[in-house]
Structures are given as C-alpha cells and as structure tokens.
Amino acid sequence: MFSGTKDFMGKPAPAGYIAGLGRGATGFTTRSDIGPARETSAAALQKEAQATTGDDGGDDERYNDDPENESGLFSSLPYDADDEEADAIYAAVDAALANRRKKRRDTQDKEQKVSTDDQPAKLTDMFVDAKIELRNVSVDDWEALPEAANLSRRKTKKDLGRERFVPVPDSVLTTAHHATQVDATVPMGQADGTHTDFVEMGAARDRVLGVRLDQVSDSVAGQTVVDPKGYLTGLNSVLHKSDAEIGDIKKARLLLKSVITTNKNHAPGWIAAARLEEIAGKLVQARALIAKGCEECPKNEDIWLEAARLNTIDNAKVILAKAVRHIPTSVKIWLHASKLEGELASQKRVLRRALEFVPTSMTLWKAAISLEENPDDARILLTRAVECVPLAVDMWLTLAKLETYDRAKAVLNKARKTIPTAHEIWIAAAMLEESQGNAANVEIVIGRGIQALANKGTVLPREKWLDEAVECEQSGAVLTCQSIIKHTIGMGLEEEQFKKTWMEDAETCTEKKCYATARAIYEHAVMALPHKKSIWRRAAFFEREHGTREQLLHLLERAVAAVPHAELLWLMAAKEKWLAGDIHGARSTLAAAFQANPASPQIWLAAVKLEQENRDYDRARAFLARARDQAGGEPRVWMKSAVLERLLGDLDAAIALVQEGVMRFPMFAKLWLIWAQVEEARGNIAAARDVYAKALKSAPTSVALWAQSAQLEERAGWEAKARVILDNARMVKPKTPLLWYEAIALEKRCGNTSQARFLLATALQECPAAGLLWGEAILLEDRPQRRARILDAIKHCGESDLHVLLAVARVFWAERKGDKARSWFERAIKADDDYGDTWAYWLRFERMHGTAERQAEVANKCVAAEPKHGEIWPRVAKAVENTGKSIEEILELVAAEVKTTV
C-alpha cells in the first residue's frame, strides 16, 4: 500500500494530457527533429491534442460562458416548488434592480445629451452613420469613386503655368455701379402720383425713436429712467454677462429675498438686494426694493442714504426730506441733504435747520461755518458753536483768530478755563502775543502753560512738544517755537543723554528743513552745555550752511569766549572775517587766538596764510620765524617756511630750511619732496635724484616719494629706470592702487597700451576693490565692452566710488549722451566734492555742451566746495606761477588741461 512505486507509472497518459501545461510550460522541438528550433505555445499544443482526440471542448465552453448555468452541475436533481418560488423571488429582485438602473441610465443619458449639445461636436462623431454605411460599399463601387481634386489654395508650378486672366465685360461693371446707387424717387412707370423721399423717411424714423424714448418712464414717482441723449451711446457700454454670472446673480437674488422676507427690519439686507439689482442692470427694481426697505426700516440712516444715491437729485431731496422726519438727529442725512443743494444759500439753510435738531454736532457746526464768506457771520456762528459744544478746541481757536487782540485774549482765557487740559490753547495764546510783538510774554505764556498742564495731570511727551514746535515754525511763530524748545527739550532725559539726544533732534529737524527749530535746539544746547566744543562746532557748521554770516560770526564770538582753547573755532572766526573783507578783524581774532593758544601751530599757519594771501610777505616771514621758535615741533611750519622762500625766489634759503627740517623730521615726506622739487627747478637733476634716494631710505613707506621719483626719471628720459623704481615700490608697498596706477599711466604715456592692459589686469587681481584702477579699466576698454566693465566696476566698488562715477560720466560724454553724463558728474560730486579734477571735467563738459547758466552754476559750486585734491588739481594749484590765484581761476586752468576724449 505504501510502496515507493506509483500506480500510474508505466501506464499511458490520458487523452489530451500535456506535461507541465498547468504550470505554464510549453513544448519545443529541436534541430535534430525537424530542423531549426521553434517555440510552440500551450494553446497550440492544446488545440493539437483536441484535434487528435476529437474533443472540441464544447461542454467547457458552455460551462465557462455562463457561471450561473447549473445545468451541467445540478441537471440531475428534481425541480420542486421551493425552487420555483426562489426563482420567482430572484426574478422580481432582478426586475426591480433593472428598473432602477433604467431610470439612472435615462438621467445620465439626458445629462450627457445636454452637455453634448453645449459642446461643439467632434469631427469623428459627425460622420459615424456614414462610416457604418461604408460596410455596404463593394469593391467595384469603391474603385469607381473619382479622384479627389486639389481644393487647397496652394498653386503648384503647373497650375501657375495654366493661369489665365480674362477682362471683365463692361456690362458687369455697369450693373455693379447701378446696384450700389439708391434712387430717391420711384420710376415713372410705377408712380401712383406721389413722390417718395428717403431722406425725409430717415428723419421721420429718428422722430419716432425719440418719441418712444420719451415714453419710457419709471414706476417710481414717474421718473424717466432712460436718458434720450445718451441711450444709443450707452448701448456700447452694456456689459454682456456670462451664464455663470447670471446664475450667481439668480442665486444671490434668492438668498437676499429670503433675508428680507424672514427679517424685514434688517436694513443691510435691503441695501444688499438693491445693490444686486443695480449690478444686474435693473435700476428700476433696485429703486423699488430700496423704497420698500425705507418703509420697513425708517429708523436706519444707511438705507435712506442708499435710496438717495440710487435716485436722481430731485428724488433724492424728497427721500432725504422724508428721512429727517423719521431720524431728525442723523448728522449724515443732514450733511448729504446739504450737499444735494446746488445753491450756497440753500446749503446754509439746510445746515442751520440741522443745527436746530442737533446743536451739539461739531461736524455740522464746522460745515456751516465753512460756508460762511463773511467773517462777521462766521464769528457769530462760532460764538454760538462754543456755547453748544464747549469742548471743541478747534472752535475756540478759530474764534480767537477772528477776534481782535483784546477779545481774542478773553476768548482764549475762557477756553482755558473750560478745557484746562488742552495744550493747544496755551500755544495759541503764545502765538497771539508773538503776533502783537510781545516777545517777553511768549516765554511767560509757554512756561505757565506747561506748569498748568502738569498741575492738571496732563504731561505731553517730549516728542509731541517737538512736533508742536515744528508746526509753530511752519506757521511763522519762531519765538513760540524757541520757547517750546527751551522749556520742553530736556523732558524725560538724564544729564548724560542731553548731548546725544539733542544733536540727533537737531539733525532730524535739519533734514526736515525746519531750520528755526534746529537753531533753537543748538542754542539751548550751547547754553546748557557751554564747555562742549563739539556742540559749538556743530552749531557753527549749521550756521555756515543754513544761516547768515552775521549769525555765524555772533555764534563764533560766543564760542571762542566759552571755549578759548578750541583752535578750530578761532580759525573759523578769522576766516569768516577775512572772507567778509574785514582784514583788520581777522588779524585781531588771530591775535586773540595767539594769546589763548600761544603754541598752536594751526593758528600760526593761519596767520601766515592770511598775510600771504594779502601779499604781506614780510609779516608772513616774521610769523613763520616766531612759529619755528614757539611751535617748532610741527613739521608743517618748516614746510610752509620753505614754500614761502621758494615763492619769493630765494631757493638757497628754501634748501637750507628743508635741510634743517629733514634733520628734525626725517619721516615727513613733504619736506623731501620740496627739496627735490627745488633742486629740479635749479636744473640739478642728479641732486634731485640723490634727494629722492635719501628720502626713500628715510621714509620708504611714502607712496608720494616713490611716485615722484619715478616721474623725475621719466621727465629725464629714463623710462626703464622709472619702471624699476615703481617695481621696487610695489615690493615695498604691495596692494597699493596708486603705485599700480602710476605704472599703468607710465606705459600709456610711453604708448605701450598692451603692457598697460596687462598691468591693469594684474593690478585688479591684487586690488579688486580699488576704484582708481576700475576707473582706468573702464577708459582703457574698447567701446563695445565698456558697459560690461562699468557693471563689473560697480559690482566690486559699489555705487559711490568717485573714480568709477567719474569714468562713467566721461564714457557718456564720449558717447554724446549729455543728460546722462551730467547726472553722473553730479553723482561723482556728491561722492566727494574735494576732488578738483571732477569739477574740471564737469566744467569742460558744460563749456562744450551746456549753457552759460550751467557753467556759472558749476563754477560757483566749486568755489563753495574749495577742492584741494586730485590728479591734476594739486599740481596746478601749487605751481609757483599760480600762487595767489582764486579757486575759480585754478578751475579754469585745470579744465583747460583735462582730456576731452577717452
């Protein structure tokens, strides 16, 4: 029973059995059987087996077609009454389900049909029936169909060759000509004795249209809705709403109808419903709805105002008249009713009637007073207004402005008693005293006012008082402004905060152009902190920019008296007197400065400059001699002494002074430069070269010494030696843009543009943020690539680098873009107005492309700026032959020397 041999072993396989078919295996044959190998599918093998056995699988097909067919499974069982009852129940359930599905299918078919009708039919759906009928077309009929012609508008070369043109007959042209004409009369053959004029018929049509338009009227109070003149024009502005918008309007209409039906006293619902009809273009229904809403909500002012808006002016007057009967205290309705009146008298009458019902409304009083043209009538109304509205500060102040001085004081006193916490009344009283010239009373009133407010518990912040001071200045009450600043600027501040806070307040007021307020702050600051030199200095700078010379001199006199050791203040005072032409006063100021600061080199040098400008060289020499004795520790004294001797032509004395000076101050490069320049002026190039060699040993870090030494060799014709000096300088002082610039300028002067560009590229790698080098890079670049170079320069140096801005201005100048060039020159001046070359380039540009007014403006601004630096400016200004020349003359010389092309 449990032997290892299976019972089917050695027996033949059943009919149609294929090994491995249930696992998806397929049979195959090899080349040794029938040739090349081929893969045979399981279905093919099964079909072959069925053909061999004669079994077509009919029962399987019958069973597989209908899973519920039980004839093959239970055909032998008896069919009793229970089975019949069950089949009847199942049949009833199937019928009910089929009926339900049928209704659903019908609904879906209708919806699909509607959506199909709304959408354009597809091309494939339009010819479905024709495609179905194509099945009946025979081959012969298909072959008999003609070939499709070329119905496109494209013409081939063959068609162009066959194209023909035929002239149009004259009869066709005559017929077309008569067809476009309109005969105003009926032909004689058809006349019945009357004459027909089509022009008169057109005029009659217009008259009929006008009559019909006049007959169109509204159901609300018989008001005409249609404007006959603008009706036809209005047709063009009619908005055609889409189906979605119409559906939204219908839904909103139903919703709002429910709102006003369930709650008739809800005014916003009536307003919304009326506005919906207005949006829908149904103005008549909107007016009807809002009229109904006014009946239901007579105590709501918004619904009356909406009704007035929807109606014409005449109807709106009637509606608002009804409204004030229901709501006589509504300020909005009275104001709207007054605005609807066309005449000024009618508006006054409405507002005065309103004040009878609402005498405490400040809005109505202001509206009524603003309509009065006569000051006496306005004063009468204001008198009554302050009685009805005693807490209205504006009313009291306006009434005080309309009264005389004595009566205004009485009004303000009464207002002060009525409203003791109003600071505006005290400020108005101070302004009243100032207007009468009572300067002493202004400060008394402000002081008492601040004390009275503090007693009542009203303490305004310091910022609020500062704003009031600014408003007083804008109103012209400068004394009141100063009094407010004096009494309130220190509120809430500790003593350590005074200086910083007050300077910030003054700068803020200066930025707002409130100069009187800023001056008052500075005045209070120097009075409270008289020994702070920085406050005096800032106040002096403020007066120099925004004040008069007299104010500045008065401030400086007080400053040097309070801070006698402030050298800058002494120098400013002496300079202002010298500029004013008071030479004796300037000398007196410097003499007083000597007494206060006997060892100050700045004061000694200022005295020397004063005498030198006045060409009193003997006094200048005497001052310098005394300065070398008393302030000999300042190298600039020795430098000025040598410069004066060189100016006077005594070169030996100049050399002696600089030799003594370099022994005292070997690191001061300017003394070495003067020595070398004097030797070069004497024609002794070798001595000048020796001076530079000694100077570079004593002061190797001075860039000016390296640059001037290289320029000396270049002027002597030794360009190679100049290159070596600049190379050594860059080794001693690496990453110095000026040394790179000198090397590039040397190559440019020698004509080696390619070498200059190579040096410039190397320099930009070493000094990527040097504006001096980027400006040269812009000018060295070819014209098409300059814009890209400008963007790179701005990216690396920012938008405020002087040299980049000047280079861009010169580029626009070369491209003949005058407005852009002028704007970039202005930007360069704002970046640094001490660079004299910028002023020279700008003046040269205006000389070529500007007007005389612009040229004078540039020159005046340059004189005010007093530039001292630049590439060309210092060399021209410090030349011996230009000594004593004014800034304007130096500007003209530099402008003549600058280049006009790039």
Tab-separated table of C-alpha atoms in Angstrom, residues 710 714 718-724 726-727 730 739-760 776 780 899:
chain	number	residue	atom	x	y	z
A	710	ALA	CA	59.627	107.686	-10.981
A	714	GLU	CA	60.529	109.781	-16.816
A	718	TRP	CA	64.879	107.251	-18.336
A	719	GLU	CA	61.579	105.317	-18.688
A	720	ALA	CA	63.250	101.995	-17.900
A	721	LYS	CA	64.612	103.402	-14.669
A	722	ALA	CA	61.146	104.714	-13.777
A	723	ARG	CA	59.720	101.193	-14.287
A	724	VAL	CA	62.355	99.747	-11.951
A	726	LEU	CA	57.811	101.529	-9.480
A	727	ASP	CA	58.515	97.790	-9.355
A	730	ARG	CA	55.278	97.705	-5.247
A	739	LEU	CA	51.563	102.673	-7.369
A	740	TRP	CA	49.825	100.376	-9.871
A	741	TYR	CA	48.102	103.391	-11.377
A	742	GLU	CA	51.428	105.213	-11.793
A	743	ALA	CA	52.909	102.201	-13.587
A	744	ILE	CA	49.879	101.963	-15.909
A	745	ALA	CA	49.975	105.708	-16.599
A	746	LEU	CA	53.693	105.450	-17.405
A	747	GLU	CA	53.049	102.747	-20.008
A	748	LYS	CA	50.207	104.764	-21.500
A	749	ARG	CA	52.405	107.835	-21.833
A	750	CYS	CA	55.040	105.684	-23.496
A	751	GLY	CA	52.482	104.297	-25.957
A	752	ASN	CA	52.572	100.703	-24.622
A	753	THR	CA	48.813	100.131	-24.440
A	754	SER	CA	49.085	96.336	-24.402
A	755	GLN	CA	51.523	96.420	-21.482
A	756	ALA	CA	49.265	98.899	-19.694
A	757	ARG	CA	46.339	96.496	-20.036
A	758	PHE	CA	48.447	93.624	-18.761
A	759	LEU	CA	49.495	95.629	-15.714
A	760	LEU	CA	45.911	96.685	-15.157
A	776	GLU	CA	41.155	103.338	-15.586
A	780	LEU	CA	41.080	101.542	-21.394
A	899	LYS	CA	41.280	115.392	-21.676
